[in-house]
């Protein structure tokens, strides 16, 4: 019996080939999970790790979706692409990719689901194939056993017939010769049948060993399939959770981006409106300034005419002013002589009044002081002042003082200045004049000289007089 033919099962997901040799081994077991071919078109994108998936143009993404090149890409590569895109989106390396990412993620997730379903379907096909092969081998074994049993029974029947013929025939030698020839043929047939029986038994042993190896392979394959299905389900669930979480994050980022875009649009519109208002204001201002400029030009022309007219009038008036100035110069020469004589007479009057003058100013009561405590009894118009001393009895309690003038509590700064004004004018005539105040602390010296403010009537009045 020759070797069994190869059995090949390959789905769209790129599962490997199961090949059975004559000794019953399966070297290509479960290559579907590790031997997925990488598509040349999608591998170019995977190799571009230095860039960002968000930088892919929309045309390249649409071409990728139309060609369906993800079908030739390994599952591990699809998981790598998904994780890299989501990590890049969550880290905020590129704020412009959320709308592009949705199409890529949808395509990748659909491809992963198709890949898992195809792998499960192929595993079911392989399990069915193993079962059918096992049933076929079992039927062959039963047929061989039946054939071997029938051959043994036939040999026993032939041997019984030979023994009966041996005891029943005792004829001439030619009959014996014929019987020997038949016996020889029967023995040869028996040898051939025994040889075939040996071959059948060897084939049975080989089939039994092949069945055992196939059963072991099926058990290992089933165990490996279950483990990898469990791993794929766990990874798919984990990836699904991650994708859902990252999709939520991307939706939040997309919402924030849309809000920012809306805010920027509103800000741009308000800014444009402000600039339009400013432009309208500037245009209105320029128009008004242009009108003012026209008015200024007209006013300038009228001013030029007025200046020309004034020049003529000025020349005429200047001539009259020169004539009048000549008369004033003659009058001034006579005025200086009169002024000198007047000054001389003024100073003589001051000498007659006395070069030393003493004035007395009585300070009014401060707030809170009683008016009954006053020591002033009489203030005369010619400088007399009577003071009472309550500690001395009789005539000694009254004392009379004589000054050039006495200023009462109601006197103002202007009244004080009017009596000192003639002395201030003597400074211009070259006389040395000194005005000072003396008295006890709190008697009002500073108030009399400077007044309640920084510049009193005495201060700025003296300055004006000078």
PDB file of C-alpha atoms in Angstrom, residues 238 375 443:
ATOM      1  CA  UNK A 238      -8.259  42.778  26.644  1.00  0.00           C
ATOM      2  CA  UNK A 375      -5.295 140.336  81.598  1.00  0.00           C
ATOM      3  CA  UNK A 443       2.148 134.085  71.600  1.00  0.00           C
TER       4      UNK A 443
END
